[in-house]
mmCIF file of C-alpha atoms in Angstrom:
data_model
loop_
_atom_site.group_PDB
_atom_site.id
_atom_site.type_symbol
_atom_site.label_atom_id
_atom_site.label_comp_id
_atom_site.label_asym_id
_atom_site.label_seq_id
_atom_site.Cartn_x
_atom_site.Cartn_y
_atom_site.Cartn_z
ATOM 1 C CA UNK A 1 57.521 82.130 66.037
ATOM 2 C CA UNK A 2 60.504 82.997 68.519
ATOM 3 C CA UNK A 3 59.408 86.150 70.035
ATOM 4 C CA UNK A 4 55.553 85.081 70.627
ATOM 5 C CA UNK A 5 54.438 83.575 73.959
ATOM 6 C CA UNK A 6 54.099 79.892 74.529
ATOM 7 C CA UNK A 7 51.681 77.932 76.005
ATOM 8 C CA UNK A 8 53.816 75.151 78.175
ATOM 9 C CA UNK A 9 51.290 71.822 77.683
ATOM 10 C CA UNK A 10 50.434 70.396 81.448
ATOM 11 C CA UNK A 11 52.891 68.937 83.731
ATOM 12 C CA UNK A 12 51.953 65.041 85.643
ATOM 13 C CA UNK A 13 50.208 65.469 88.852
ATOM 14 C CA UNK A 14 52.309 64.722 91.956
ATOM 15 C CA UNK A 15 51.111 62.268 94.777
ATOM 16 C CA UNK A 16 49.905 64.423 97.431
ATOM 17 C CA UNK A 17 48.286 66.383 94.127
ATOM 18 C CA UNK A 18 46.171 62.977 93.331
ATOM 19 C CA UNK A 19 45.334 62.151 96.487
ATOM 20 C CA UNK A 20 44.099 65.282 96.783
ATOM 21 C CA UNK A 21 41.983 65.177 93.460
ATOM 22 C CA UNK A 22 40.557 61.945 94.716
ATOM 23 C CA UNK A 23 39.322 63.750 97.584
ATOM 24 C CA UNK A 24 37.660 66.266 95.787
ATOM 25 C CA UNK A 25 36.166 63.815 93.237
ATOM 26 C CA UNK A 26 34.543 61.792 96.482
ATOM 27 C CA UNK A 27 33.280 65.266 97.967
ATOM 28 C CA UNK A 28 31.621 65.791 94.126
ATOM 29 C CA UNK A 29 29.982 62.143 94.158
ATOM 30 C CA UNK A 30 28.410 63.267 97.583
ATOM 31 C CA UNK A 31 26.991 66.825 96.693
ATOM 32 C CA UNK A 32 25.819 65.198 93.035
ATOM 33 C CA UNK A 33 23.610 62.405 94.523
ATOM 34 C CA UNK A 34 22.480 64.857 97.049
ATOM 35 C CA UNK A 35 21.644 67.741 94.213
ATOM 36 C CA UNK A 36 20.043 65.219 92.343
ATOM 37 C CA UNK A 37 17.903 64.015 95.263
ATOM 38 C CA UNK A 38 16.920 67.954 95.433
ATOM 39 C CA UNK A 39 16.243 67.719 91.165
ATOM 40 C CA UNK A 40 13.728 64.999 91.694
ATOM 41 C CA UNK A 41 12.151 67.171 94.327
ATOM 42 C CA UNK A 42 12.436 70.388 92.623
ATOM 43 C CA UNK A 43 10.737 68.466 89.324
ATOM 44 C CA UNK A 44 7.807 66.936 90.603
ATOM 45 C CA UNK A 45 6.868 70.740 92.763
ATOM 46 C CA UNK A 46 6.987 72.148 88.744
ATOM 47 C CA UNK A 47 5.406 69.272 87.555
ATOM 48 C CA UNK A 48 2.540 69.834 89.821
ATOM 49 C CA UNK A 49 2.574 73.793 89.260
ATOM 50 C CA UNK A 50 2.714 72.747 85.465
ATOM 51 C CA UNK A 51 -0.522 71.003 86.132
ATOM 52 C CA UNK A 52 -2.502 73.733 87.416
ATOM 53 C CA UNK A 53 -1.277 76.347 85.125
ATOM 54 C CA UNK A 54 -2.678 74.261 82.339
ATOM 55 C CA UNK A 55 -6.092 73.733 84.144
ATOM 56 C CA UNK A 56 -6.034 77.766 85.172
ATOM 57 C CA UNK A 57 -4.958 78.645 81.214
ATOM 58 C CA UNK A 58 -8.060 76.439 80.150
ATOM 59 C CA UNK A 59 -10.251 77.824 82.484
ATOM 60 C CA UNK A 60 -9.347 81.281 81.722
ATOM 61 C CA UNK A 61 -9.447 80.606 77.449
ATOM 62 C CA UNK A 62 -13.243 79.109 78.349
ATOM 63 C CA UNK A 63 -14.515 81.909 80.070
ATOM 64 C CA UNK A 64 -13.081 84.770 77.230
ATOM 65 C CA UNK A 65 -14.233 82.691 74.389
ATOM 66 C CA UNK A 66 -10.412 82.003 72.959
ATOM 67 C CA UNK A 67 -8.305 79.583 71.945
ATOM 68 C CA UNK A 68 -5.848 78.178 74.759
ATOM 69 C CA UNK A 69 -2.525 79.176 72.527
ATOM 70 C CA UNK A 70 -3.355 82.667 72.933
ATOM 71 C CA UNK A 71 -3.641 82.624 76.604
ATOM 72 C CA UNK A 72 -0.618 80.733 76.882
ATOM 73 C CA UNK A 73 1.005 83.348 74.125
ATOM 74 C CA UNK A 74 -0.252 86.324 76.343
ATOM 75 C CA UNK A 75 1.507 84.709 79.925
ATOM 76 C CA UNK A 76 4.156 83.688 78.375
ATOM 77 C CA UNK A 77 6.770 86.448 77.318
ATOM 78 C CA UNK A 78 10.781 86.065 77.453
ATOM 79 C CA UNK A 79 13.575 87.784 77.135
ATOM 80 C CA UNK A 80 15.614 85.815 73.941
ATOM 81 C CA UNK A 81 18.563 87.723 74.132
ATOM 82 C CA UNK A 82 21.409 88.138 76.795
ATOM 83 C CA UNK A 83 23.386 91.016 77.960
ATOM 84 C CA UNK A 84 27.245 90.483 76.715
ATOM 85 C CA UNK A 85 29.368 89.198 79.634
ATOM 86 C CA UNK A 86 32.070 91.872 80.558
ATOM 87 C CA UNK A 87 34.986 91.137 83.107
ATOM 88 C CA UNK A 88 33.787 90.484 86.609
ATOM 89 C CA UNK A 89 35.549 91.469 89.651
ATOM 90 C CA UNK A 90 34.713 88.507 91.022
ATOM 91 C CA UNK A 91 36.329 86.821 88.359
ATOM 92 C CA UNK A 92 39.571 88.654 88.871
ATOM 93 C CA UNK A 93 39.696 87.819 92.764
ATOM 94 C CA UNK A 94 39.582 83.740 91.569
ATOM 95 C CA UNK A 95 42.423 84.784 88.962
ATOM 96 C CA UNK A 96 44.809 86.685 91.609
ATOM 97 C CA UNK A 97 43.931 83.985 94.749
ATOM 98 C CA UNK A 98 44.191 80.819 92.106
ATOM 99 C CA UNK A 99 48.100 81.339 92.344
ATOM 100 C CA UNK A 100 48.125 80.667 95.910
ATOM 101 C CA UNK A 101 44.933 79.054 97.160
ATOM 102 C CA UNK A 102 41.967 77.159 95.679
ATOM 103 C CA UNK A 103 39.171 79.202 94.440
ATOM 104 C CA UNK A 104 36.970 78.669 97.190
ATOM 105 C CA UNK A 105 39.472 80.368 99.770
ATOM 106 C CA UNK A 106 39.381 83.330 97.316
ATOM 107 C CA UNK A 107 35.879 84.468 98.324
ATOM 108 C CA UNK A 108 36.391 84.760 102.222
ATOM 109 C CA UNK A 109 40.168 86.036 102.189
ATOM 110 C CA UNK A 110 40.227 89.346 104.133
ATOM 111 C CA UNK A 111 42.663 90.299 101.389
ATOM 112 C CA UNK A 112 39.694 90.711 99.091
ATOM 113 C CA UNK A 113 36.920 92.299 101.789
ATOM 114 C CA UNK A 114 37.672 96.191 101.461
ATOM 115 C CA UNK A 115 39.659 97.458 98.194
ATOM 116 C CA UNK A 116 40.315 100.297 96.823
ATOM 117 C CA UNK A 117 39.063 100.809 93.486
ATOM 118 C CA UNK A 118 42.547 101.433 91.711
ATOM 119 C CA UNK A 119 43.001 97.817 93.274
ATOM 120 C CA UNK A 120 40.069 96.159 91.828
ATOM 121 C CA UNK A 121 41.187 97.965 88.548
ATOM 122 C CA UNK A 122 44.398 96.376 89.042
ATOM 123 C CA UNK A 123 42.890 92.986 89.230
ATOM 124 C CA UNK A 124 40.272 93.560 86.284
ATOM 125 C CA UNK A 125 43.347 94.967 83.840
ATOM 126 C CA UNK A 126 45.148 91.506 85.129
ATOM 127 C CA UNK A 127 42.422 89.124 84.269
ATOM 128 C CA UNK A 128 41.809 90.949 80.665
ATOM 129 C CA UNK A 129 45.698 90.140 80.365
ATOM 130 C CA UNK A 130 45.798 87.084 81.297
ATOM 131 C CA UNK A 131 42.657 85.863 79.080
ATOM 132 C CA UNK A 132 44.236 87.294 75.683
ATOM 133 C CA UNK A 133 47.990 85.962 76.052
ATOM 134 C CA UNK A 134 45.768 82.298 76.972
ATOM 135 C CA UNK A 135 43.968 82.905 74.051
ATOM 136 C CA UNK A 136 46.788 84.318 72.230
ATOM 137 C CA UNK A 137 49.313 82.378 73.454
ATOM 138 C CA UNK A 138 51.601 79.894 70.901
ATOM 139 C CA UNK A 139 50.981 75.972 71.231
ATOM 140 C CA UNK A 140 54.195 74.182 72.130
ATOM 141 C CA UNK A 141 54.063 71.370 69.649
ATOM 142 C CA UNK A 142 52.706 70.481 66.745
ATOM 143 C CA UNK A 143 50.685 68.056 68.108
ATOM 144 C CA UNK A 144 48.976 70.155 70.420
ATOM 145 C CA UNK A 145 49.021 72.705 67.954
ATOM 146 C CA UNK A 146 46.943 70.305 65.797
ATOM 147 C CA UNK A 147 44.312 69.128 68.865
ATOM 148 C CA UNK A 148 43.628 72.570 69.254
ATOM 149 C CA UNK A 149 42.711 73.120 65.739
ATOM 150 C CA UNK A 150 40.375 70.205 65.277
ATOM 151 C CA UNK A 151 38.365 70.828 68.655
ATOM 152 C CA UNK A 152 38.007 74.480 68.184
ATOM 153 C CA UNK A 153 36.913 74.151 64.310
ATOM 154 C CA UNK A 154 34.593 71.378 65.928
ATOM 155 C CA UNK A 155 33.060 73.619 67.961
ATOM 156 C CA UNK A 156 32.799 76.467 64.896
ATOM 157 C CA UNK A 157 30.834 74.050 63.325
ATOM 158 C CA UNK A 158 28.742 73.388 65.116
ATOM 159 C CA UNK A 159 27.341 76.572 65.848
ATOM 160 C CA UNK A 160 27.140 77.400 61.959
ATOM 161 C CA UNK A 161 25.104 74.410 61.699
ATOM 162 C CA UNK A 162 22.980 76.007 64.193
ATOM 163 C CA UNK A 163 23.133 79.140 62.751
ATOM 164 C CA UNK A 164 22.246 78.166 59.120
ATOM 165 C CA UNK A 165 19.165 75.967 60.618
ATOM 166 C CA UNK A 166 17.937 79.303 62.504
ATOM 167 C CA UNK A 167 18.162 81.779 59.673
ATOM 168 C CA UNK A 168 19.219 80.007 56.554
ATOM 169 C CA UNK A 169 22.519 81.402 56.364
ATOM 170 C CA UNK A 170 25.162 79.637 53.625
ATOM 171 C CA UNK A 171 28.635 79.605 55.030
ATOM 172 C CA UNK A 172 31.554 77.795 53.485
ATOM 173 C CA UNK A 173 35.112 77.516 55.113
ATOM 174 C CA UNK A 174 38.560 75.926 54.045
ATOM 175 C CA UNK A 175 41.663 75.203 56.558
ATOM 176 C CA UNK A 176 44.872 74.191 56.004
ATOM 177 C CA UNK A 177 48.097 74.030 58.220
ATOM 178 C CA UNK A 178 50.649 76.727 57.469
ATOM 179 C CA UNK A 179 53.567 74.798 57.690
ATOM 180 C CA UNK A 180 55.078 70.967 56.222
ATOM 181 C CA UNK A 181 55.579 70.042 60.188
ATOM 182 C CA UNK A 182 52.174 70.550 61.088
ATOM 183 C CA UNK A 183 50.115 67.714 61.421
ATOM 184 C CA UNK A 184 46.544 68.901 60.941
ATOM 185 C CA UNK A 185 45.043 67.702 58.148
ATOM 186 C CA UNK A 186 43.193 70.267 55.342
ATOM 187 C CA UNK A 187 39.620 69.900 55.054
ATOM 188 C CA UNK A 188 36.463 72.026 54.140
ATOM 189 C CA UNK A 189 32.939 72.883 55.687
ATOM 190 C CA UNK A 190 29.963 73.483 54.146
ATOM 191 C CA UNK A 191 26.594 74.203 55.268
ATOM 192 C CA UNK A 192 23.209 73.287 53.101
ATOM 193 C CA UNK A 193 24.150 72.655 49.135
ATOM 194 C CA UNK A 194 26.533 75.576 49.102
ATOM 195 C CA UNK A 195 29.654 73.235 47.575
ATOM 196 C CA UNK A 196 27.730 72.919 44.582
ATOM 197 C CA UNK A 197 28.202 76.642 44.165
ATOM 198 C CA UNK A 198 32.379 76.303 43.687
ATOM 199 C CA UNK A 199 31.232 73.130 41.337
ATOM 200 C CA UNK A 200 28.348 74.719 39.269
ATOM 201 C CA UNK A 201 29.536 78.201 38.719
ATOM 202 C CA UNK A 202 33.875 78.519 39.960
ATOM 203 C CA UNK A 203 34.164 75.100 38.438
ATOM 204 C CA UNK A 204 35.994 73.492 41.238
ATOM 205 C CA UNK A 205 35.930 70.921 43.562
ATOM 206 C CA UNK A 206 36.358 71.565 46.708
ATOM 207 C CA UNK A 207 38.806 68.953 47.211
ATOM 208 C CA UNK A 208 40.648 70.170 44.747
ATOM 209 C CA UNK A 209 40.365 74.383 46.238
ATOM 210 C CA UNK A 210 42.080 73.123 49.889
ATOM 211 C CA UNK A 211 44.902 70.990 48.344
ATOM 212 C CA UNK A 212 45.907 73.952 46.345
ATOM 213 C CA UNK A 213 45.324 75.937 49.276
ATOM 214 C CA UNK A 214 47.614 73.790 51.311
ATOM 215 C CA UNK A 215 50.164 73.853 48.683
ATOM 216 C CA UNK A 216 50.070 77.508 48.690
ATOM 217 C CA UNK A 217 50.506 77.985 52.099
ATOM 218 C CA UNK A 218 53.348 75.879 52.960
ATOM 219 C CA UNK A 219 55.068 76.795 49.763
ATOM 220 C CA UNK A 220 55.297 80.381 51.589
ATOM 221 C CA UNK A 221 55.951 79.177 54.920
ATOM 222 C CA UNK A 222 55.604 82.164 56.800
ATOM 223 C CA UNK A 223 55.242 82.641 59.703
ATOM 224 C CA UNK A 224 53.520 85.119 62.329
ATOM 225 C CA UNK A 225 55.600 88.087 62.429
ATOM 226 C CA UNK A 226 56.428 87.529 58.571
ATOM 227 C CA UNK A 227 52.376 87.653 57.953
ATOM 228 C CA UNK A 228 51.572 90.474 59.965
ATOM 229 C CA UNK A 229 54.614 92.331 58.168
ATOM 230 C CA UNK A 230 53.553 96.421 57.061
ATOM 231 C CA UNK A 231 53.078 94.995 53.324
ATOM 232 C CA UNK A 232 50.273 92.773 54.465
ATOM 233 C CA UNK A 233 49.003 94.856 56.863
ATOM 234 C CA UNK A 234 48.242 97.556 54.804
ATOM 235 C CA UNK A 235 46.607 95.277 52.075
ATOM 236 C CA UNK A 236 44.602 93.702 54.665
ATOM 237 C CA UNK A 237 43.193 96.906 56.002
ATOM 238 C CA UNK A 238 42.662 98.472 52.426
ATOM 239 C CA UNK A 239 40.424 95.062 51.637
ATOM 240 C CA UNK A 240 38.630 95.916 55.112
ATOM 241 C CA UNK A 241 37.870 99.196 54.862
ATOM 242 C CA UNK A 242 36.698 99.024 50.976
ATOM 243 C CA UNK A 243 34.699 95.511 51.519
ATOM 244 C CA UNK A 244 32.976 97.181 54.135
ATOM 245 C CA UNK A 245 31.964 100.454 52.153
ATOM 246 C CA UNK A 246 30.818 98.474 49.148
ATOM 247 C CA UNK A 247 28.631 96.388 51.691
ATOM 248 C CA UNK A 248 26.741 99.727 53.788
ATOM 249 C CA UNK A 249 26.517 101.836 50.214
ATOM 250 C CA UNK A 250 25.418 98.926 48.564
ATOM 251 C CA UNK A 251 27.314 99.855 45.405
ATOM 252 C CA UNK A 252 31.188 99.020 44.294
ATOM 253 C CA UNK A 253 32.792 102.079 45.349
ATOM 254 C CA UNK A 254 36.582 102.746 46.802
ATOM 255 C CA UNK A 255 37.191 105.339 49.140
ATOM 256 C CA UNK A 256 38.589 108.522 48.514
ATOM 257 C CA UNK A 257 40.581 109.476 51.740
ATOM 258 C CA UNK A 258 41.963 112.854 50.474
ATOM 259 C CA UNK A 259 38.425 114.262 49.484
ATOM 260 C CA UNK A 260 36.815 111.954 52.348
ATOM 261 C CA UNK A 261 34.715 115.062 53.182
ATOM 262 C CA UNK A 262 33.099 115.682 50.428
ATOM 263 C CA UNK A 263 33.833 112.340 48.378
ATOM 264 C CA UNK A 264 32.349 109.953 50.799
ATOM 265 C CA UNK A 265 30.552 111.555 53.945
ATOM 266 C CA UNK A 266 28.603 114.545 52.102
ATOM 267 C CA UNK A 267 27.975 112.580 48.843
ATOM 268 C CA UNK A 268 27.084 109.495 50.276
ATOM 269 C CA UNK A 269 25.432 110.355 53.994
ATOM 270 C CA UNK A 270 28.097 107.569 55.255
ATOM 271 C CA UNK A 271 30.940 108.073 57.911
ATOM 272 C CA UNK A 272 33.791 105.855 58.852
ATOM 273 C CA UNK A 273 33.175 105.964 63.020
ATOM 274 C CA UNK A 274 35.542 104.818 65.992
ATOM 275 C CA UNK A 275 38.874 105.765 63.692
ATOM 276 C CA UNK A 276 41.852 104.763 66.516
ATOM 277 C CA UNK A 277 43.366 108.203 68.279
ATOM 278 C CA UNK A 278 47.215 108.905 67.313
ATOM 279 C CA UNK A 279 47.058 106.785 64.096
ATOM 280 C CA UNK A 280 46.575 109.840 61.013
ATOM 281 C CA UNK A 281 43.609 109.311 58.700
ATOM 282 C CA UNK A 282 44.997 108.370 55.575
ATOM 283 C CA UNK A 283 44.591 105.362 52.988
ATOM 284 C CA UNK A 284 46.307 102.088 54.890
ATOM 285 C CA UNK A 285 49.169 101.650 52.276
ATOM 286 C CA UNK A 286 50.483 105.427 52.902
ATOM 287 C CA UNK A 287 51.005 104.341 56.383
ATOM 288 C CA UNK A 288 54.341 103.030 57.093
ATOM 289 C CA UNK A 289 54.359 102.960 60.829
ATOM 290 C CA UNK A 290 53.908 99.109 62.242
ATOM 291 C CA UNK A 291 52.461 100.044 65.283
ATOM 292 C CA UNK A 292 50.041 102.435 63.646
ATOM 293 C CA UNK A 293 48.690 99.607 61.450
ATOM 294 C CA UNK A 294 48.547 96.954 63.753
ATOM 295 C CA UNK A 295 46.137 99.326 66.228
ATOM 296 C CA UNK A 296 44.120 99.987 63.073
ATOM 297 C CA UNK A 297 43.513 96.192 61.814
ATOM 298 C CA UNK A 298 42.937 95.065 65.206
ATOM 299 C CA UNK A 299 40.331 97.993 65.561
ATOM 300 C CA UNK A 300 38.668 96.913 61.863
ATOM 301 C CA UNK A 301 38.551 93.348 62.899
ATOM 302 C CA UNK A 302 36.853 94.271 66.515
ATOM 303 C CA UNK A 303 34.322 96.301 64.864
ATOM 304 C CA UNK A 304 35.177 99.515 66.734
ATOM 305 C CA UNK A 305 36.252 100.980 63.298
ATOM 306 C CA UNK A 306 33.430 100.695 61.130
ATOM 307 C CA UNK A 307 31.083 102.450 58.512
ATOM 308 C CA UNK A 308 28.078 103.758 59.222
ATOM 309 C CA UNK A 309 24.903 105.629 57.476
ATOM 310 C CA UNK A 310 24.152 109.135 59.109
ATOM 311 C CA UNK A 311 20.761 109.861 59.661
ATOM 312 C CA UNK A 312 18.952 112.695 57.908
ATOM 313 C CA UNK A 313 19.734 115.133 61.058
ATOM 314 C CA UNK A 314 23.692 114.884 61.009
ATOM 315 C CA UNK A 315 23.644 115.286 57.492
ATOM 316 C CA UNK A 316 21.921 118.641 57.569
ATOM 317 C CA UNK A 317 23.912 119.340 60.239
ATOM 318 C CA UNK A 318 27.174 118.413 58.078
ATOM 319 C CA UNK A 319 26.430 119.999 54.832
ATOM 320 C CA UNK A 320 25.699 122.995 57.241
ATOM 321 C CA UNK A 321 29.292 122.991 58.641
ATOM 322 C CA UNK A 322 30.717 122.581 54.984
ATOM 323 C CA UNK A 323 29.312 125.703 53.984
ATOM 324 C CA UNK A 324 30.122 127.621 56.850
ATOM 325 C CA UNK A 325 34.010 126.281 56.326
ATOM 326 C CA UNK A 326 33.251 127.364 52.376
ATOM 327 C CA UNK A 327 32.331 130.414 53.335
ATOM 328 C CA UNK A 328 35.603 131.269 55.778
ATOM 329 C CA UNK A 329 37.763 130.459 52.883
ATOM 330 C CA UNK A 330 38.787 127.168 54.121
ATOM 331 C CA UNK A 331 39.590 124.921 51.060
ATOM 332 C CA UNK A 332 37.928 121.264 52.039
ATOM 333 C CA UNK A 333 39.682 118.363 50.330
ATOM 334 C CA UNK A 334 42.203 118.394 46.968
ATOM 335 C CA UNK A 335 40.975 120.443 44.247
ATOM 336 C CA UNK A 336 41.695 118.398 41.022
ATOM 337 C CA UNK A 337 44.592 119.420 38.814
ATOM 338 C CA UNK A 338 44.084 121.890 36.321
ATOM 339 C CA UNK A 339 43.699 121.047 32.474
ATOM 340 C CA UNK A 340 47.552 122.180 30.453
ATOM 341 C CA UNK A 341 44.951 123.288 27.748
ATOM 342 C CA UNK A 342 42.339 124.426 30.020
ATOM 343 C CA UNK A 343 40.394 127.702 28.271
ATOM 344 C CA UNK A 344 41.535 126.581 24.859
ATOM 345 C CA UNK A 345 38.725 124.915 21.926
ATOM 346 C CA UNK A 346 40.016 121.201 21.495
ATOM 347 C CA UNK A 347 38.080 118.915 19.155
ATOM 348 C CA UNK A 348 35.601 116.304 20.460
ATOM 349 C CA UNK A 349 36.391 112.785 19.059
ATOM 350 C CA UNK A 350 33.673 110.592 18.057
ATOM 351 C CA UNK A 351 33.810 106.614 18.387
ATOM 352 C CA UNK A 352 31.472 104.149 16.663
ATOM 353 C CA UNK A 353 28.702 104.973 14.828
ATOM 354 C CA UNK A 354 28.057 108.415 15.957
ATOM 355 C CA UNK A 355 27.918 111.744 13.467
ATOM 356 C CA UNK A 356 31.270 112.066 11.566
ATOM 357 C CA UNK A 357 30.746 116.034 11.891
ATOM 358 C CA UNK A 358 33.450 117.773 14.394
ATOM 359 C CA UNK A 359 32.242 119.841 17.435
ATOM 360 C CA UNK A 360 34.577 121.690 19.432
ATOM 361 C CA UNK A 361 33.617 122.582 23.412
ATOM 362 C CA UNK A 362 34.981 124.390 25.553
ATOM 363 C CA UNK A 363 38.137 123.075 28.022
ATOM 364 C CA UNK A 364 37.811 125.475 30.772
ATOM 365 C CA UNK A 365 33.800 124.495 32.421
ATOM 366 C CA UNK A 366 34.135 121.541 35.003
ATOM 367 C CA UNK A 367 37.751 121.834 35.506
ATOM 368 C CA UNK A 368 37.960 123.326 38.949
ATOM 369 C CA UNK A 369 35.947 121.142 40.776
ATOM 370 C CA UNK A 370 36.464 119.225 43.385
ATOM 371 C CA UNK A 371 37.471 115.780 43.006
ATOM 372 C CA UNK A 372 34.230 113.912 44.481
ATOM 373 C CA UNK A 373 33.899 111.055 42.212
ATOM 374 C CA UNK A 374 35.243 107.916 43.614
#
């Protein structure tokens, strides 16, 4: 991968740079023995509030005749779920100073104290930068290519673990390396019994699913730029976009992008919502333009671009707007291609064990409809 950033491994810390670490690390051992002097402090207050709370909760499920879970159930409501983290500006300050000074000079330079705010949008638009080329970024060798790899999967499983032990979820995942060079090693994840799925009903081990997996992947030995190439893009967002249509409807349907209108949205109340500005609305493999596709797949895989059910309101509203465009001569969609034998009797064939006598019907009804079928 020539042309992709690199992310240059750590360099050996210098002497005044140790020294100085060992500084720090002395100044840590301080503030922890004194924090957790301040813990044991902090524990036994809440042990002692603790304490009365219980004898308070008792008191109060004696005197109202319940049981002391529901008092406790009644006091004690939480908030389970967090607002997402978005980019801080104080976050972008540490990001800009860290180049110079420590973090800790960052907060009290004057250089931070009154900004404009096409400054601190300066700052925010270099932070977001700097995060996705670190997360984006190419490992230098193969070695450290293959560290990464095991620690991050590492940490994948274990929140799938967590995960399936929360709502029961089955999840199953194979890796391999890419490339003959690479030293990771292939393996496979499983949560619950689910391997006894490829065994019982695919017939496979799943031993047997990553070496052929491997095989297949370093017998192609592409890489990057050769992946994300306009062929596989536009199979890769045609597998999207139709995966994700068959999961909201529920049924296996494929989209129809030239009667979308009336094919998909009117038909089936569902609409394809955040579609990327400047890239035209057609079916992935009749667009050729690179940079068109790759704005489209990374929009699919955000979730930005996504289907969506319309509620009973907007579809009023919609069929509303169809007739109104019906009725000002606009032509909505294709119309489908008229018959060669269209007005014409032609002889209905029979198969099986159906009557033997011949019926003729009439080639011209049905033939100027729109094409809304999928």
């Amino acid at each position: 991968n020539p042309r992709w950033p690199v992310m240059q491994p750590r360099q050996s810390l210098s002497t005044v740079e140790k020294e100085h670490r060992s500084a720090h690390a002395a100044s840590r051992q301080i503030s922890a023995a004194q924090r957790k002097d301040h813990d044991t402090l902090l524990n036994e207050a809440i042990r002692s509030l603790a304490d009365e709370f219980e004898a308070k909760v008792q008191v109060l499920a004696t005197m109202h005749n319940v049981t002391h879970e529901k008092v406790k159930k009644l006091l004690g409501g939480h908030k389970y779920y967090r607002n997402l983290h978005s980019t801080q500006l104080a976050n972008a300050i540490i990001h800009d100073k860290a180049h110079e000074v420590n973090e800790d000079l960052a907060k009290v330079d004057p250089k931070y104290q009154e900004m404009t705010q096409d400054e601190k949008d300066e700052l925010l638009r270099a932070l977001t930068g700097y995060r996705a080329l670190k997360n984006m970024s190419i490992r230098a060798t193969n070695s450290a290519a293959a560290r990464d790899t095991q620690s991050t999967l590492e940490h994948i499983f274990k929140i799938l673990d967590g995960l399936a032990l929360r709502t029961g979820i089955y999840v199953c995942l194979f890796a391999s390396r890419s490339h003959v060079y690479d030293s990771s090693q292939p393996f496979w994840y499983g949560t619950d019994n689910i391997m006894d799925f490829w065994e019982d009903v695919m017939d496979l081990e799943p031993d047997e699913i990553v070496r052929k997996m491997e095989q297949w992947a370093c017998m192609h030995g592409k890489n990057i730029e050769e992946r994300n190439s306009v062929e596989g893009m536009q199979r890769l967002c045609a597998r999207i976009l139709n995966s994700g249509l068959c999961v909201v409807a529920k049924k296996k349907i494929q989209i129809n992008f030239i009667n979308f209108e009336v094919a998909i949205k009117a038909k089936y109340g569902i609409d394809l919502v955040g579609w990327p500005e400047g890239v035209p609305f057609q079916s992935p493999h009749a667009i050729t333009n690179a940079e068109h596709l790759h704005t489209l797949c990374d929009a699919l895989k955000a979730g930005t671009c996504r289907w969506a059910y319309m509620s009973r309101q907007q579809c009023v509203q919609y069929q509303d707007q169809l007739k109104e465009r019906r009725s000002a001569g606009e032509l909505i969609g294709k119309p489908r291609k008229k018959r060669s034998d269209a007005g014409r009797k032609r002889r209905r064939t029979t198969s099986g064990k159906g009557p033997k006598s011949a019926t003729t019907i009439d080639s011209s009804s049905g033939e100027n409809s729109l094409e809304d079928d999928i």
